[in-house]
PDB file of C-alpha atoms in Angstrom:
ATOM      1  CA  UNK A   1     -21.863   9.622 -27.450  1.00 50.00           C
ATOM      2  CA  UNK A   2     -23.624   6.255 -27.549  1.00 60.00           C
ATOM      3  CA  UNK A   3     -26.768   5.728 -25.469  1.00 72.00           C
ATOM      4  CA  UNK A   4     -25.178   2.458 -24.320  1.00 83.00           C
ATOM      5  CA  UNK A   5     -22.641   4.464 -22.286  1.00 87.00           C
ATOM      6  CA  UNK A   6     -25.465   6.364 -20.601  1.00 88.00           C
ATOM      7  CA  UNK A   7     -27.149   3.061 -19.756  1.00 88.00           C
ATOM      8  CA  UNK A   8     -23.915   1.559 -18.403  1.00 87.00           C
ATOM      9  CA  UNK A   9     -23.188   4.568 -16.217  1.00 92.00           C
ATOM     10  CA  UNK A  10     -26.785   4.820 -15.097  1.00 89.00           C
ATOM     11  CA  UNK A  11     -26.491   1.299 -13.693  1.00 86.00           C
ATOM     12  CA  UNK A  12     -22.995   1.573 -12.210  1.00 86.00           C
ATOM     13  CA  UNK A  13     -22.517   5.195 -11.155  1.00 91.00           C
ATOM     14  CA  UNK A  14     -24.993   6.602  -8.598  1.00 91.00           C
ATOM     15  CA  UNK A  15     -23.554  10.068  -9.208  1.00 94.00           C
ATOM     16  CA  UNK A  16     -24.277   9.877 -12.945  1.00 95.00           C
ATOM     17  CA  UNK A  17     -27.703   8.320 -12.378  1.00 94.00           C
ATOM     18  CA  UNK A  18     -28.665  11.297 -10.193  1.00 94.00           C
ATOM     19  CA  UNK A  19     -28.106  13.721 -13.078  1.00 94.00           C
ATOM     20  CA  UNK A  20     -31.049  14.724 -15.249  1.00 93.00           C
ATOM     21  CA  UNK A  21     -31.153  13.290 -18.765  1.00 93.00           C
ATOM     22  CA  UNK A  22     -30.157  16.653 -20.331  1.00 92.00           C
ATOM     23  CA  UNK A  23     -27.202  16.836 -17.925  1.00 93.00           C
ATOM     24  CA  UNK A  24     -26.179  13.290 -18.788  1.00 94.00           C
ATOM     25  CA  UNK A  25     -26.266  14.083 -22.510  1.00 93.00           C
ATOM     26  CA  UNK A  26     -24.364  17.326 -21.937  1.00 93.00           C
ATOM     27  CA  UNK A  27     -21.671  15.476 -20.032  1.00 95.00           C
ATOM     28  CA  UNK A  28     -21.310  12.534 -22.413  1.00 95.00           C
ATOM     29  CA  UNK A  29     -21.141  14.851 -25.418  1.00 94.00           C
ATOM     30  CA  UNK A  30     -17.782  16.085 -24.114  1.00 94.00           C
ATOM     31  CA  UNK A  31     -16.216  12.675 -23.428  1.00 95.00           C
ATOM     32  CA  UNK A  32     -13.784  10.576 -25.405  1.00 96.00           C
ATOM     33  CA  UNK A  33     -13.289   6.810 -25.153  1.00 96.00           C
ATOM     34  CA  UNK A  34      -9.967   5.380 -23.970  1.00 96.00           C
ATOM     35  CA  UNK A  35      -8.839   1.745 -24.130  1.00 97.00           C
ATOM     36  CA  UNK A  36      -6.062   0.417 -21.900  1.00 97.00           C
ATOM     37  CA  UNK A  37      -4.326  -2.936 -22.100  1.00 97.00           C
ATOM     38  CA  UNK A  38      -3.495  -4.867 -18.948  1.00 93.00           C
ATOM     39  CA  UNK A  39      -0.476  -3.261 -17.299  1.00 93.00           C
ATOM     40  CA  UNK A  40      -0.823   0.019 -19.193  1.00 97.00           C
ATOM     41  CA  UNK A  41      -0.487   3.217 -17.171  1.00 96.00           C
ATOM     42  CA  UNK A  42      -3.300   5.798 -17.304  1.00 96.00           C
ATOM     43  CA  UNK A  43      -1.352   8.447 -15.414  1.00 95.00           C
ATOM     44  CA  UNK A  44       1.544   8.634 -12.969  1.00 93.00           C
ATOM     45  CA  UNK A  45       2.226  10.478  -9.746  1.00 91.00           C
ATOM     46  CA  UNK A  46       3.480  13.954 -10.631  1.00 92.00           C
ATOM     47  CA  UNK A  47       1.710  14.147 -14.001  1.00 93.00           C
ATOM     48  CA  UNK A  48      -0.099  17.383 -14.793  1.00 94.00           C
ATOM     49  CA  UNK A  49      -3.882  17.420 -14.508  1.00 93.00           C
ATOM     50  CA  UNK A  50      -5.444  16.316 -17.799  1.00 93.00           C
ATOM     51  CA  UNK A  51      -9.101  15.838 -16.828  1.00 95.00           C
ATOM     52  CA  UNK A  52     -11.241  13.252 -15.060  1.00 96.00           C
ATOM     53  CA  UNK A  53     -12.153   9.695 -16.005  1.00 97.00           C
ATOM     54  CA  UNK A  54     -14.886   7.158 -15.401  1.00 97.00           C
ATOM     55  CA  UNK A  55     -14.214   3.431 -15.705  1.00 95.00           C
ATOM     56  CA  UNK A  56     -16.706   1.560 -17.889  1.00 94.00           C
ATOM     57  CA  UNK A  57     -15.136  -1.891 -17.663  1.00 90.00           C
ATOM     58  CA  UNK A  58     -12.046  -3.526 -16.218  1.00 88.00           C
ATOM     59  CA  UNK A  59     -10.145  -2.523 -13.082  1.00 87.00           C
ATOM     60  CA  UNK A  60      -7.539   0.110 -12.258  1.00 92.00           C
ATOM     61  CA  UNK A  61      -4.926  -0.106  -9.518  1.00 92.00           C
ATOM     62  CA  UNK A  62      -4.275   3.143  -7.652  1.00 92.00           C
ATOM     63  CA  UNK A  63      -0.853   2.962  -6.027  1.00 91.00           C
ATOM     64  CA  UNK A  64       2.111   4.962  -4.848  1.00 84.00           C
ATOM     65  CA  UNK A  65       5.808   4.093  -4.778  1.00 75.00           C
ATOM     66  CA  UNK A  66       7.954   5.143  -1.821  1.00 66.00           C
ATOM     67  CA  UNK A  67      11.477   6.465  -2.346  1.00 64.00           C
ATOM     68  CA  UNK A  68      12.689   3.086  -1.048  1.00 68.00           C
ATOM     69  CA  UNK A  69      11.001   1.413  -4.015  1.00 67.00           C
ATOM     70  CA  UNK A  70       8.188  -0.190  -2.015  1.00 71.00           C
ATOM     71  CA  UNK A  71       4.748   0.075  -3.599  1.00 74.00           C
ATOM     72  CA  UNK A  72       1.576   0.778  -1.646  1.00 79.00           C
ATOM     73  CA  UNK A  73      -1.688  -0.270  -3.291  1.00 85.00           C
ATOM     74  CA  UNK A  74      -4.379   2.124  -2.072  1.00 86.00           C
ATOM     75  CA  UNK A  75      -7.492   0.974  -3.885  1.00 86.00           C
ATOM     76  CA  UNK A  76      -8.878  -0.857  -6.885  1.00 86.00           C
ATOM     77  CA  UNK A  77     -11.117   1.296  -9.070  1.00 89.00           C
ATOM     78  CA  UNK A  78     -14.291  -0.494 -10.151  1.00 84.00           C
ATOM     79  CA  UNK A  79     -16.597   0.001 -13.138  1.00 87.00           C
ATOM     80  CA  UNK A  80     -18.695   3.113 -12.559  1.00 90.00           C
ATOM     81  CA  UNK A  81     -16.045   4.833 -10.421  1.00 92.00           C
ATOM     82  CA  UNK A  82     -14.772   8.310 -11.327  1.00 95.00           C
ATOM     83  CA  UNK A  83     -11.155   9.311 -10.732  1.00 94.00           C
ATOM     84  CA  UNK A  84      -9.089  12.460 -11.089  1.00 91.00           C
ATOM     85  CA  UNK A  85     -11.391  14.948  -9.386  1.00 90.00           C
ATOM     86  CA  UNK A  86      -8.866  15.860  -6.667  1.00 88.00           C
ATOM     87  CA  UNK A  87      -6.607  17.547  -9.218  1.00 88.00           C
ATOM     88  CA  UNK A  88      -9.679  19.151 -10.820  1.00 89.00           C
ATOM     89  CA  UNK A  89     -10.129  21.319  -7.748  1.00 90.00           C
ATOM     90  CA  UNK A  90      -6.564  22.132  -6.722  1.00 89.00           C
ATOM     91  CA  UNK A  91      -5.001  21.973 -10.226  1.00 87.00           C
ATOM     92  CA  UNK A  92      -1.977  20.242  -8.741  1.00 90.00           C
ATOM     93  CA  UNK A  93      -0.115  17.188 -10.004  1.00 91.00           C
ATOM     94  CA  UNK A  94      -1.512  13.657  -9.796  1.00 91.00           C
ATOM     95  CA  UNK A  95      -1.058  12.186  -6.330  1.00 87.00           C
ATOM     96  CA  UNK A  96      -0.714   8.494  -7.332  1.00 90.00           C
ATOM     97  CA  UNK A  97      -0.227   6.072 -10.218  1.00 93.00           C
ATOM     98  CA  UNK A  98      -3.243   4.596 -12.019  1.00 95.00           C
ATOM     99  CA  UNK A  99      -2.546   1.342 -13.893  1.00 95.00           C
ATOM    100  CA  UNK A 100      -4.867  -1.123 -15.619  1.00 94.00           C
ATOM    101  CA  UNK A 101      -4.795  -4.523 -13.912  1.00 87.00           C
ATOM    102  CA  UNK A 102      -6.856  -5.969 -16.780  1.00 86.00           C
ATOM    103  CA  UNK A 103      -8.033  -4.525 -20.094  1.00 92.00           C
ATOM    104  CA  UNK A 104     -10.046  -1.364 -19.411  1.00 94.00           C
ATOM    105  CA  UNK A 105     -12.438   0.955 -21.184  1.00 96.00           C
ATOM    106  CA  UNK A 106     -12.851   4.493 -19.857  1.00 97.00           C
ATOM    107  CA  UNK A 107     -14.474   7.780 -20.731  1.00 97.00           C
ATOM    108  CA  UNK A 108     -12.297  10.891 -20.465  1.00 97.00           C
ATOM    109  CA  UNK A 109     -13.361  14.484 -19.828  1.00 96.00           C
ATOM    110  CA  UNK A 110     -10.312  16.630 -20.554  1.00 95.00           C
ATOM    111  CA  UNK A 111      -9.555  19.999 -18.983  1.00 92.00           C
ATOM    112  CA  UNK A 112     -11.095  22.002 -21.835  1.00 93.00           C
ATOM    113  CA  UNK A 113     -14.299  19.939 -21.735  1.00 94.00           C
ATOM    114  CA  UNK A 114     -14.626  20.483 -17.990  1.00 94.00           C
ATOM    115  CA  UNK A 115     -14.156  24.227 -18.377  1.00 91.00           C
ATOM    116  CA  UNK A 116     -16.783  24.291 -21.122  1.00 93.00           C
ATOM    117  CA  UNK A 117     -19.308  22.503 -18.925  1.00 94.00           C
ATOM    118  CA  UNK A 118     -18.663  24.956 -16.084  1.00 91.00           C
ATOM    119  CA  UNK A 119     -19.111  27.895 -18.435  1.00 92.00           C
ATOM    120  CA  UNK A 120     -22.410  26.495 -19.680  1.00 90.00           C
ATOM    121  CA  UNK A 121     -23.661  25.890 -16.144  1.00 93.00           C
ATOM    122  CA  UNK A 122     -21.605  26.945 -13.081  1.00 93.00           C
ATOM    123  CA  UNK A 123     -23.528  24.405 -10.961  1.00 93.00           C
ATOM    124  CA  UNK A 124     -21.341  21.712 -12.529  1.00 95.00           C
ATOM    125  CA  UNK A 125     -18.733  22.682  -9.939  1.00 94.00           C
ATOM    126  CA  UNK A 126     -21.147  21.588  -7.236  1.00 94.00           C
ATOM    127  CA  UNK A 127     -21.805  18.315  -9.017  1.00 94.00           C
ATOM    128  CA  UNK A 128     -18.100  17.581  -9.420  1.00 94.00           C
ATOM    129  CA  UNK A 129     -17.650  18.503  -5.768  1.00 94.00           C
ATOM    130  CA  UNK A 130     -20.111  15.727  -4.928  1.00 94.00           C
ATOM    131  CA  UNK A 131     -17.754  13.232  -6.574  1.00 92.00           C
ATOM    132  CA  UNK A 132     -15.007  14.384  -4.238  1.00 91.00           C
ATOM    133  CA  UNK A 133     -17.156  14.243  -1.099  1.00 93.00           C
ATOM    134  CA  UNK A 134     -18.436  10.766  -1.984  1.00 90.00           C
ATOM    135  CA  UNK A 135     -14.833   9.574  -2.125  1.00 87.00           C
ATOM    136  CA  UNK A 136     -14.099  11.196   1.233  1.00 89.00           C
ATOM    137  CA  UNK A 137     -17.038   9.344   2.780  1.00 90.00           C
ATOM    138  CA  UNK A 138     -15.600   6.059   1.508  1.00 84.00           C
ATOM    139  CA  UNK A 139     -12.218   6.929   3.008  1.00 85.00           C
ATOM    140  CA  UNK A 140     -13.790   7.644   6.392  1.00 89.00           C
ATOM    141  CA  UNK A 141     -15.768   4.384   6.231  1.00 84.00           C
ATOM    142  CA  UNK A 142     -12.596   2.447   5.436  1.00 82.00           C
ATOM    143  CA  UNK A 143     -10.818   4.051   8.397  1.00 85.00           C
ATOM    144  CA  UNK A 144     -13.744   3.166  10.660  1.00 86.00           C
ATOM    145  CA  UNK A 145     -13.733  -0.440   9.414  1.00 84.00           C
ATOM    146  CA  UNK A 146     -10.009  -0.696  10.143  1.00 83.00           C
ATOM    147  CA  UNK A 147     -10.624   0.449  13.708  1.00 86.00           C
ATOM    148  CA  UNK A 148     -13.743  -1.574  14.518  1.00 87.00           C
ATOM    149  CA  UNK A 149     -14.031  -4.673  12.333  1.00 90.00           C
ATOM    150  CA  UNK A 150     -12.066  -7.920  12.639  1.00 93.00           C
ATOM    151  CA  UNK A 151      -9.612  -8.647   9.853  1.00 94.00           C
ATOM    152  CA  UNK A 152     -11.704 -11.600   8.657  1.00 94.00           C
ATOM    153  CA  UNK A 153     -14.756  -9.404   8.075  1.00 94.00           C
ATOM    154  CA  UNK A 154     -12.747  -6.730   6.291  1.00 93.00           C
ATOM    155  CA  UNK A 155     -11.243  -9.356   3.988  1.00 94.00           C
ATOM    156  CA  UNK A 156     -14.651 -10.872   3.220  1.00 94.00           C
ATOM    157  CA  UNK A 157     -16.057  -7.444   2.411  1.00 90.00           C
ATOM    158  CA  UNK A 158     -13.215  -6.682   0.035  1.00 88.00           C
ATOM    159  CA  UNK A 159     -13.622 -10.018  -1.756  1.00 91.00           C
ATOM    160  CA  UNK A 160     -17.365  -9.412  -2.166  1.00 89.00           C
ATOM    161  CA  UNK A 161     -16.581  -6.033  -3.731  1.00 82.00           C
ATOM    162  CA  UNK A 162     -14.056  -7.597  -6.089  1.00 82.00           C
ATOM    163  CA  UNK A 163     -16.583 -10.232  -7.169  1.00 82.00           C
ATOM    164  CA  UNK A 164     -18.544  -7.484  -8.929  1.00 67.00           C
ATOM    165  CA  UNK A 165     -15.525  -6.847 -11.128  1.00 59.00           C
ATOM    166  CA  UNK A 166     -14.734 -10.414 -12.064  1.00 58.00           C
ATOM    167  CA  UNK A 167     -17.899 -12.390 -12.712  1.00 61.00           C
ATOM    168  CA  UNK A 168     -17.511 -14.902 -15.538  1.00 59.00           C
ATOM    169  CA  UNK A 169     -20.655 -16.915 -16.293  1.00 58.00           C
ATOM    170  CA  UNK A 170     -21.592 -17.396 -12.627  1.00 68.00           C
ATOM    171  CA  UNK A 171     -17.929 -17.911 -11.693  1.00 78.00           C
ATOM    172  CA  UNK A 172     -15.969 -15.370  -9.703  1.00 85.00           C
ATOM    173  CA  UNK A 173     -12.250 -15.516 -10.397  1.00 85.00           C
ATOM    174  CA  UNK A 174     -10.401 -12.572  -8.845  1.00 83.00           C
ATOM    175  CA  UNK A 175      -6.882 -11.899 -10.222  1.00 80.00           C
ATOM    176  CA  UNK A 176      -5.297 -10.544  -7.050  1.00 83.00           C
ATOM    177  CA  UNK A 177      -2.166 -11.377  -5.123  1.00 85.00           C
ATOM    178  CA  UNK A 178      -2.153 -11.917  -1.370  1.00 89.00           C
ATOM    179  CA  UNK A 179       0.324  -9.078  -0.963  1.00 87.00           C
ATOM    180  CA  UNK A 180      -2.060  -6.733  -2.798  1.00 86.00           C
ATOM    181  CA  UNK A 181      -4.921  -7.730  -0.504  1.00 89.00           C
ATOM    182  CA  UNK A 182      -2.675  -7.058   2.458  1.00 90.00           C
ATOM    183  CA  UNK A 183      -1.868  -3.582   1.177  1.00 87.00           C
ATOM    184  CA  UNK A 184      -5.534  -2.793   0.578  1.00 87.00           C
ATOM    185  CA  UNK A 185      -6.517  -3.882   4.080  1.00 90.00           C
ATOM    186  CA  UNK A 186      -3.366  -2.858   5.994  1.00 86.00           C
ATOM    187  CA  UNK A 187      -2.734  -6.477   6.967  1.00 90.00           C
ATOM    188  CA  UNK A 188       0.394  -8.566   6.713  1.00 91.00           C
ATOM    189  CA  UNK A 189       0.716 -11.147   3.961  1.00 91.00           C
ATOM    190  CA  UNK A 190       0.892 -13.824   6.643  1.00 93.00           C
ATOM    191  CA  UNK A 191      -2.431 -12.720   8.138  1.00 95.00           C
ATOM    192  CA  UNK A 192      -4.064 -12.640   4.697  1.00 95.00           C
ATOM    193  CA  UNK A 193      -2.738 -16.125   3.990  1.00 95.00           C
ATOM    194  CA  UNK A 194      -4.177 -17.503   7.242  1.00 95.00           C
ATOM    195  CA  UNK A 195      -7.592 -15.924   6.638  1.00 96.00           C
ATOM    196  CA  UNK A 196      -7.727 -17.210   3.068  1.00 96.00           C
ATOM    197  CA  UNK A 197      -6.844 -20.703   4.278  1.00 95.00           C
ATOM    198  CA  UNK A 198      -9.778 -20.528   6.714  1.00 95.00           C
ATOM    199  CA  UNK A 199     -12.167 -19.501   3.920  1.00 95.00           C
ATOM    200  CA  UNK A 200     -10.796 -22.258   1.698  1.00 95.00           C
ATOM    201  CA  UNK A 201     -11.241 -24.874   4.441  1.00 95.00           C
ATOM    202  CA  UNK A 202     -14.893 -23.784   4.736  1.00 94.00           C
ATOM    203  CA  UNK A 203     -15.441 -24.229   1.005  1.00 94.00           C
ATOM    204  CA  UNK A 204     -15.977 -20.520   0.397  1.00 95.00           C
ATOM    205  CA  UNK A 205     -13.007 -19.937  -1.922  1.00 95.00           C
ATOM    206  CA  UNK A 206     -10.249 -21.750  -3.785  1.00 94.00           C
ATOM    207  CA  UNK A 207      -6.820 -20.157  -4.092  1.00 93.00           C
ATOM    208  CA  UNK A 208      -4.160 -20.575  -6.742  1.00 89.00           C
ATOM    209  CA  UNK A 209      -1.230 -18.496  -7.936  1.00 85.00           C
ATOM    210  CA  UNK A 210      -2.216 -14.800  -8.123  1.00 81.00           C
ATOM    211  CA  UNK A 211      -5.942 -15.502  -8.126  1.00 86.00           C
ATOM    212  CA  UNK A 212      -8.856 -16.401  -5.876  1.00 92.00           C
ATOM    213  CA  UNK A 213     -11.973 -18.208  -7.047  1.00 92.00           C
ATOM    214  CA  UNK A 214     -15.102 -17.620  -4.971  1.00 93.00           C
ATOM    215  CA  UNK A 215     -17.010 -20.913  -4.762  1.00 93.00           C
ATOM    216  CA  UNK A 216     -19.869 -19.842  -2.475  1.00 93.00           C
ATOM    217  CA  UNK A 217     -20.772 -16.150  -2.743  1.00 92.00           C
ATOM    218  CA  UNK A 218     -23.660 -16.531  -0.271  1.00 92.00           C
ATOM    219  CA  UNK A 219     -21.341 -17.774   2.476  1.00 93.00           C
ATOM    220  CA  UNK A 220     -18.815 -15.056   1.640  1.00 94.00           C
ATOM    221  CA  UNK A 221     -21.493 -12.379   1.991  1.00 93.00           C
ATOM    222  CA  UNK A 222     -22.519 -13.863   5.334  1.00 92.00           C
ATOM    223  CA  UNK A 223     -18.909 -13.573   6.509  1.00 92.00           C
ATOM    224  CA  UNK A 224     -18.827  -9.956   5.301  1.00 91.00           C
ATOM    225  CA  UNK A 225     -21.990  -9.059   7.207  1.00 85.00           C
ATOM    226  CA  UNK A 226     -20.913 -10.426  10.577  1.00 66.00           C
ATOM    227  CA  UNK A 227     -21.063  -7.902  13.414  1.00 49.00           C
ATOM    228  CA  UNK A 228     -19.545  -8.068  16.848  1.00 43.00           C
ATOM    229  CA  UNK A 229     -20.712  -6.528  20.120  1.00 38.00           C
TER     230      UNK A 229
END
């Protein structure tokens, strides 16, 4: 596996960076590269476990569809994020759909590769368990933010996170719909629209159909860091 992948993951994945160099090489030796086009499905809810993935570039939408046909967007996977480890531990079907929102490059560790790593060193189970607990910490933080932070701060924080995915020569153009932002933050589309209008009036962003351009990242970060007594 190319050293460039190790460098990419070392910069974007704290979990991977914490591994020793021999462990990194051992892991990457078992991976295969996957390319997805925008709109292409990686896996669907109910699919059998086929391994874990790490996103090198692009963005993945993790969503579920209710029996009524309504879709709930749960999160947007960023470069450096690992997915699929829940099914690694319980061996049950995939819980949600994973779809590329833009062109993506991933590394895949299939079931056989994971078993081989565990046979070579049983402590890999602990390391993979750390991936799962890191995700749980993020879930708890998101729940806390929903309870304690104003909607405007939560929106600003999400936009700052999305800027890391969509930087284009010092420009930040985020391909996201207002409804998707509402689903991510558990806010109505109307509330999202009002908050975006406020940011636009302050010169922080510019909105157009299905995208948001961040004009002043410094001001956006200030809005994301606001605290309230």
